[in-house]
Amino acid sequence: MTNGGGINSSTHLLDLLDEPIPGVGTYDDFHTIDWVREKCKDRERHRKVNKTQNTADAGNLKRTQKSLETLSALAGLIDIAADWMTDMKEGICLNAMWFNHEQCCWGSNEPTFEARNKCPQWKTWAELIIGQADGPGSYIMNYIMYIFWALSFAFLAVSLVKVFAPYACGSGIPEIKTILSGFIIRGYLGKWTLLIKTITLVLAVASGLSLGKEGPLVHVACCCGNIFSYLFPKYNKNEAKKREVLSAASAAGVSVAFGAPIGGVLFSLEEVSYYFPLKTLWRSFFAALVAAFVLRSINPFGNSRLVLFYVEYHTPWYLFELIPFILLGVFGGLWGAFFIRANLAWCRRRKTTKFGKFPVLEVIIVTVITAVVAFPNQYTRKNTSELIKELFTDCGPLESSSLCDYQTDTNVSQLVDDIPDRPAGQGVYDAMGKLALALIFKIIMTIFTFGIKVPSGLFIPSMAIGAIAGRIVGIAVEQLAYHHHDWFIFNQWCNVGADCVTPGLYAMVGAAACLGGVTRMTVSLVIIVFELTGGLEYIVPLMAAVMTSKWVGDAFGREGIYEAHIRLNGYPFLDAKEEFTHTTLAANVMRPRRNEVPLTVLTQDDMTVEDLEATINETTYNGFPVIVSKESQRLVGFALRRDITIALENARRKQEGIVTSSRVHFTQHTPTLPADSPRPLKLRSILDMSPFTVTDHTPMEIVVDIFRKLGLRQCLVTHNGRLLGIITKKDILRHMAQMTNQDPESIMFN
Amino acid sequence: MTNGGGINSSTHLLDLLDEPIPGVGTYDDFHTIDWVREKCKDRERHRKVNKTQNTADAGNLKRTQKSLETLSALAGLIDIAADWMTDMKEGICLNAMWFNHEQCCWGSNEPTFEARNKCPQWKTWAELIIGQADGPGSYIMNYIMYIFWALSFAFLAVSLVKVFAPYACGSGIPEIKTILSGFIIRGYLGKWTLLIKTITLVLAVASGLSLGKEGPLVHVACCCGNIFSYLFPKYNKNEAKKREVLSAASAAGVSVAFGAPIGGVLFSLEEVSYYFPLKTLWRSFFAALVAAFVLRSINPFGNSRLVLFYVEYHTPWYLFELIPFILLGVFGGLWGAFFIRANLAWCRRRKTTKFGKFPVLEVIIVTVITAVVAFPNQYTRKNTSELIKELFTDCGPLESSSLCDYQTDTNVSQLVDDIPDRPAGQGVYDAMGKLALALIFKIIMTIFTFGIKVPSGLFIPSMAIGAIAGRIVGIAVEQLAYHHHDWFIFNQWCNVGADCVTPGLYAMVGAAACLGGVTRMTVSLVIIVFELTGGLEYIVPLMAAVMTSKWVGDAFGREGIYEAHIRLNGYPFLDAKEEFTHTTLAANVMRPRRNEVPLTVLTQDDMTVEDLEATINETTYNGFPVIVSKESQRLVGFALRRDITIALENARRKQEGIVTSSRVHFTQHTPTLPADSPRPLKLRSILDMSPFTVTDHTPMEIVVDIFRKLGLRQCLVTHNGRLLGIITKKDILRHMAQMTNQDPESIMFN
């Protein structure tokens, strides 16, 4: 781009610099990319390709499909392996070791679910080791084996992460947001991270920790996308194009995690994508849909449904029920705000104190506490996904769960779909007590679990907390309506013998509200949950709860958990959604400030190689403005430090006659020099002749807008045509932190 | 904004110009707004509001809800009135004149649908006038009355449009796209347009012309949004904020038109919105959802379903069927490309020849031809929406349509849901012949109808064409599979006695493909049609067809029908999706070119009121750069013509001592003047001190990107800090037209 130097033929014999210098135009690790330049590079490449040949798209399509199939296969594999290992904590299938509990008892002929669950092929550890199936001895044996396996899995997971791929820990979404906004973290989406994250995700889920696999699956999807983008020079060599692939990959990730392709597209659009041209919309949609369908053909959930928690409700909701739904929204908002604060405080403590030096020990302690507390309670012992499924499901005639232990009305046939509201039996009250305990346990453990050094997602724990709270509220409303159906709020719609309250719907609304409180997603969340149920009918309750949850959560702090973790880690992320509302001008933000040393600049034709090298060595800036002369201060262009260094090295090595006293010029024509002077070095080809400029009077809100929309790395500030200073992305972030009274240096770039 | 002039106190007694001058910062009709400035103004207002008071949002919410209720009520009213008037062409309900045919016969006790349709309460015109229900005489009478009513409705519609609201004609989507991209067309979204468009839409639909009401409903929704935005100063005074409301309104429009709220949001995002900050996403979603639910509570379709064409299919699709689906996609793409070319050629002829002078005559001729040809064929006589519904619906056991006249297998119970494939009866073959005629008729008439001076949408006619083609293909494949189920492509999945082909699904895929070919929508189209069926299962056939249709259509020309009409009408619309791929630089596009008169500029402190007035009168430019001095050419700022004119008038009228020889200065400090000179005029407050600048070496692709992303109106071009020229949005459009070898002047701004 802007390679104006090639037009006039040089007077010298050899002018290598008109050729592109290898390495010019690439980025260092932990640097920010320049979106405008990357997009230009791509169009340049495109024009060249169009001139020489029209590459067939069929191969690309095939490779994309392969990539999506790999992702779906991985997602299916994770599901199957995690299920198997979760059950391994309790026992093993004697006939076929590789079967999980459900598959093991599949062929069993027992009449009820209850009895089938205890089929003879499936042996608990107590049965295997001490030969007892019941009694306190066997309980203790099972308890010990449960803790042993949980500990083994967790230890293996944290060791693998620590030794092979430190980037594999956590949910990965904060980092993916940062990468998509234009930051470079090498290896974060590499093959090692992919491999280790996949393995340790299975181990972490199986260990019974309070974490989910959905967030990490988005990271896994982005790794797949990144690795497959190496196959295409178009995407591999261009950081902007690569990010388009990653946008689509994250949509595919959510799509396979929940079986919600449209929700995945909107998640990618609303939550992770930064610089999202509309043309990516179609690709995201395509990726999400293909991934979802490949996953369905693998069928890991064993129910030939696309979605993770498929539910079908038979009764509509009533206007009055909006009150408990909104209350659930308030609960979700409060939980979200509380969780973000508590988790952030804990993570900060881990970062700043000695305690953070022992990640393996931390994981072991958290695992042991989780396992010890979780085992006695059936709702915490089981897989969290299964718990959510049970809570979402309405009590049908064949349901054997103790949550459905209602006093049966003998007049009503057991096989009618619409079972009227009934008084709760003892089993329901017992279950509610256990659920309340499970709620407290989940709330506490999730705070300490999110952030430990194993792959850990937040979606499932948050949804579990919401689902438990929702189910409790739902049963309470149901019983209230049954026992007091003459109250004026109930008597409008809830007759005796009618099925008017669906506790499963409350669980779903609660799950959406809690997830909304933590992540502050809105549209995409409603659509993900809508795709789980498939009924437009329940969108209004979901919207009401999610909206309330967002409002309540925002009252305590506008950041979602991902933004909070981005800030905690000090990534240079300029949020596209947050509005800049201050009245400062560019002149207040630019460097140098008043009374500071003036800006380090290069002049276009009166510096020597020595001067240039001295400037490079004395400063640490990433780039330098080039001006006409010190007197006029009129701006010519901008040269990047990395490019200058590479060009100088290249010239010293390859170009004859370039010595320390050689004149460096950025102009198009070589300046006339005395006859005995050494050969000049021409650097116009590395000069960016179209740097972005704003005037010193430009309001910062416009400057922030330009940085966001165009994805700039830096911008020069002028006054009446003279160069005054420079504003970089980090200057803007620092300024924004100052404006909200945070100490900018303490939180950033550590 | 940038009101730097208020800082230093003036030395004069009275300095009115530090006060905001009324009118400064507003726009003329047919001008382009400056998005950056509008957004800044809004934040300014926001800060003021925040300082003084926190306005309650409850009132706003209430008013928004009212607006959406109005829209839904209008949509419902249009549906009901159009149904009633459509039926009025055939006859009238004696008992209750305000009932349509279906409602009239609702209470009838006839056993079959067939007989109920001929209930005694409903009288055809022949029965009423000549007393005969059957026979050729009555047929001719009905024919004549049908033409008479169609003609009356069409004449009334075109007269109302011509006399009261010329903007009410057409679909309105091209204009809404242009308005949302930042152009001002006063009255286009006003109350007269709303009123007349609503009335004439009913008349136009009832007249039986080949047009739909979905596109105009989006226009009606935007009118509602615009009118209600007058109630909020925040939206009324700010052109950028107003466009946020319009984005949400267009989502609500599609939502009520199809009952597809998510599709509406994506339509707004993909098709009409231009400058779409993500925060509008939630509002669009909210608006679309509330509108859909209010509409459902009004229940105009009488089936308590949210959607226009609710269908449920019982059989899955098979991989092999992708071949006919892709063929339908090819047909859709070809139809789209053909329609766009033919319609555009016809509209251009209307614009350029004498023929366009007689819009009323044109409407009458088109209506008469349509009515004469349509009456004898039952598929063209009926309401197009009903036709589409019939084509989409699978043949159930109770279906009486002649499309379902299969040879009944006596072994199969009539009440089984899954009816196996059967050989087609004579009725099906007759129906296919009539459908083929209807297809040809619709294709021809739609080309001549879209663009006449009545409200006319394209969605329904395009879908009808696709549905007819799809149903024909579907029945063909079904019969092929029945008679040749031993062919290797069929024998895998299509056993004797199985229900393997669903012709209704083919109709739906065809409808999506044809609509896709015409509009070139992708994701939003798939989602709208997906919401009609509610089954994720059929997304893959839809995607395959829509994608094929887009590829085939794009091969003949990349523009959709809306972009084509925008170009035809010469609106300054810079498409956000189209890529600029040429290698030109800003220097090639800016004005003045080489050898032209230099740029008209103002200097910051050595002009008089007389000079300024002369400059204003001699030129027609919309704005003038202000420079330090003629010698240095260094840029200070930019002043808009409208603002200068207003400020000069204001000064002459209100400020004492301002005479023709008064010095005008744009600087912060008043220049020192001789003692006897008249009082100087200070114009710093109207000066934009932060004009956008690019260097002359900036590639045009970056410039175009900046214009699109930031919504600029003009941009100044500098070289080494000196002002060189200016690029406006129209310069860019002209340049882009030149680059694609179109004559820029002939197509633009007429």
Coordinates of C-alpha atoms in Angstrom, one line a residue, chain B residues 590-747:
Chain B
M590 CA -11.0 15.5 -4.8
R591 CA -12.2 18.8 -6.2
P592 CA -10.7 20.9 -7.7
R593 CA -9.0 18.7 -10.2
R594 CA -5.8 19.8 -11.9
N595 CA -6.4 22.8 -14.2
E596 CA -9.6 23.7 -12.5
V597 CA -10.3 26.9 -10.6
P598 CA -8.8 26.6 -7.1
L599 CA -10.9 25.7 -4.1
T600 CA -13.1 28.5 -2.8
V601 CA -11.8 29.1 0.8
L602 CA -12.3 31.6 3.5
T603 CA -9.4 33.1 5.5
Q604 CA -9.6 33.3 9.2
D605 CA -9.2 37.0 9.8
D606 CA -8.8 39.1 6.7
M607 CA -12.2 39.0 5.0
T608 CA -15.0 41.5 5.3
V609 CA -18.8 40.9 5.5
E610 CA -18.9 42.0 1.8
D611 CA -16.3 39.5 0.7
L612 CA -18.1 36.8 2.6
E613 CA -21.5 37.7 1.1
A614 CA -19.9 37.8 -2.4
T615 CA -18.4 34.4 -1.9
I616 CA -21.8 33.0 -0.8
N617 CA -23.6 34.5 -3.7
E618 CA -21.1 33.5 -6.4
T619 CA -20.9 29.9 -5.4
T620 CA -23.3 27.1 -4.7
Y621 CA -21.1 25.0 -2.4
N622 CA -22.6 23.8 0.8
G623 CA -19.6 24.7 2.9
F624 CA -16.2 26.4 2.8
P625 CA -12.9 25.5 4.4
V626 CA -11.3 28.2 6.5
I627 CA -7.5 28.6 6.3
V628 CA -4.9 30.7 8.1
S629 CA -3.9 32.7 5.1
K630 CA -3.8 32.4 1.4
E631 CA 0.0 32.0 1.6
S632 CA 0.3 29.2 4.1
Q633 CA -2.9 27.3 3.1
R634 CA -2.9 25.7 6.5
L635 CA -6.4 24.5 7.5
V636 CA -8.3 26.0 10.5
G637 CA -11.8 24.6 10.1
F638 CA -14.9 24.3 8.0
A639 CA -18.0 26.5 7.9
L640 CA -21.3 25.4 6.4
R641 CA -23.0 27.7 3.9
R642 CA -26.4 27.4 5.7
D643 CA -24.8 28.4 9.0
I644 CA -22.9 31.4 7.4
T645 CA -26.1 32.7 5.8
I646 CA -28.1 32.4 9.0
A647 CA -25.3 34.0 11.0
L648 CA -24.9 36.9 8.6
E649 CA -28.7 37.6 8.5
N650 CA -28.8 37.4 12.2
A651 CA -25.9 39.8 12.6
R652 CA -27.3 42.3 10.2
R653 CA -30.6 42.2 12.0
K654 CA -29.6 42.1 15.6
Q655 CA -26.1 43.2 16.1
E656 CA -25.4 46.9 16.0
G657 CA -22.4 48.2 14.1
I658 CA -22.1 45.3 11.6
V659 CA -21.8 46.9 8.2
T660 CA -20.6 45.7 4.8
S661 CA -17.0 46.7 5.5
S662 CA -17.0 44.9 8.9
R663 CA -14.1 42.5 9.3
V664 CA -15.1 38.9 9.7
H665 CA -12.9 36.8 11.9
F666 CA -13.0 33.1 12.8
T667 CA -10.1 33.4 15.3
Q668 CA -10.5 33.2 19.1
H669 CA -9.0 36.6 19.7
T670 CA -10.2 39.7 17.9
P671 CA -7.4 40.9 15.6
T672 CA -6.2 44.4 16.3
L673 CA -7.8 46.8 13.9
P674 CA -7.4 50.5 13.2
A675 CA -9.5 52.6 15.6
D676 CA -11.9 53.9 13.0
S677 CA -12.8 50.5 11.5
P678 CA -16.3 49.2 12.1
R679 CA -17.1 46.6 14.7
P680 CA -15.8 43.2 13.6
L681 CA -18.1 40.1 13.2
K682 CA -17.1 37.1 15.2
L683 CA -18.0 33.8 13.6
R684 CA -16.0 31.3 15.5
S685 CA -19.1 29.8 17.0
I686 CA -20.3 28.5 13.6
L687 CA -16.8 27.2 12.7
D688 CA -16.3 23.5 12.8
M689 CA -12.9 23.3 14.3
S690 CA -12.5 19.6 13.8
P691 CA -13.1 18.9 10.1
F692 CA -12.1 15.5 8.9
T693 CA -9.0 15.5 6.8
V694 CA -7.1 12.9 4.8
T695 CA -3.9 13.2 2.9
D696 CA -3.9 13.2 -0.9
H697 CA -2.1 9.9 -0.9
T698 CA -4.8 8.1 1.1
P699 CA -6.2 5.2 -1.0
M700 CA -9.9 5.8 -1.9
E701 CA -10.8 2.5 -0.3
I702 CA -9.9 4.0 3.1
V703 CA -11.7 7.2 2.3
V704 CA -14.8 5.3 1.3
D705 CA -14.6 3.3 4.5
I706 CA -14.3 6.4 6.6
F707 CA -17.4 8.0 4.8
R708 CA -19.4 4.8 5.4
K709 CA -18.4 4.1 9.0
L710 CA -18.4 7.6 10.3
G711 CA -21.3 8.8 8.1
L712 CA -19.4 11.9 6.8
R713 CA -20.8 14.5 4.5
Q714 CA -17.5 15.9 3.3
C715 CA -13.8 15.4 4.0
L716 CA -10.9 17.8 3.3
V717 CA -7.7 16.7 1.5
T718 CA -4.3 17.9 2.6
H719 CA -0.8 17.4 1.4
N720 CA 2.1 17.9 3.9
G721 CA -0.2 20.0 6.1
R722 CA -1.5 22.3 3.3
L723 CA -5.1 22.3 2.1
L724 CA -5.5 20.8 -1.4
G725 CA -9.1 20.1 -2.0
I726 CA -12.4 18.6 -0.8
I727 CA -14.2 15.3 -1.3
T728 CA -18.0 15.1 -0.7
K729 CA -20.2 12.1 -0.6
K730 CA -21.5 12.9 -4.0
D731 CA -17.9 13.1 -5.4
I732 CA -17.4 9.6 -4.1
L733 CA -20.7 8.3 -5.6
R734 CA -19.7 10.0 -8.9
H735 CA -16.3 8.4 -8.8
M736 CA -17.7 5.0 -8.0
A737 CA -20.1 5.3 -11.0
Q738 CA -17.2 6.3 -13.2
M739 CA -15.2 3.3 -12.1
T740 CA -18.0 0.9 -13.1
N741 CA -18.2 2.6 -16.5
Q742 CA -21.5 4.3 -15.8
D743 CA -22.2 7.8 -16.9
P744 CA -22.2 9.5 -13.5
E745 CA -24.2 12.6 -14.4
S746 CA -27.0 10.7 -16.2
I747 CA -28.0 8.6 -13.2

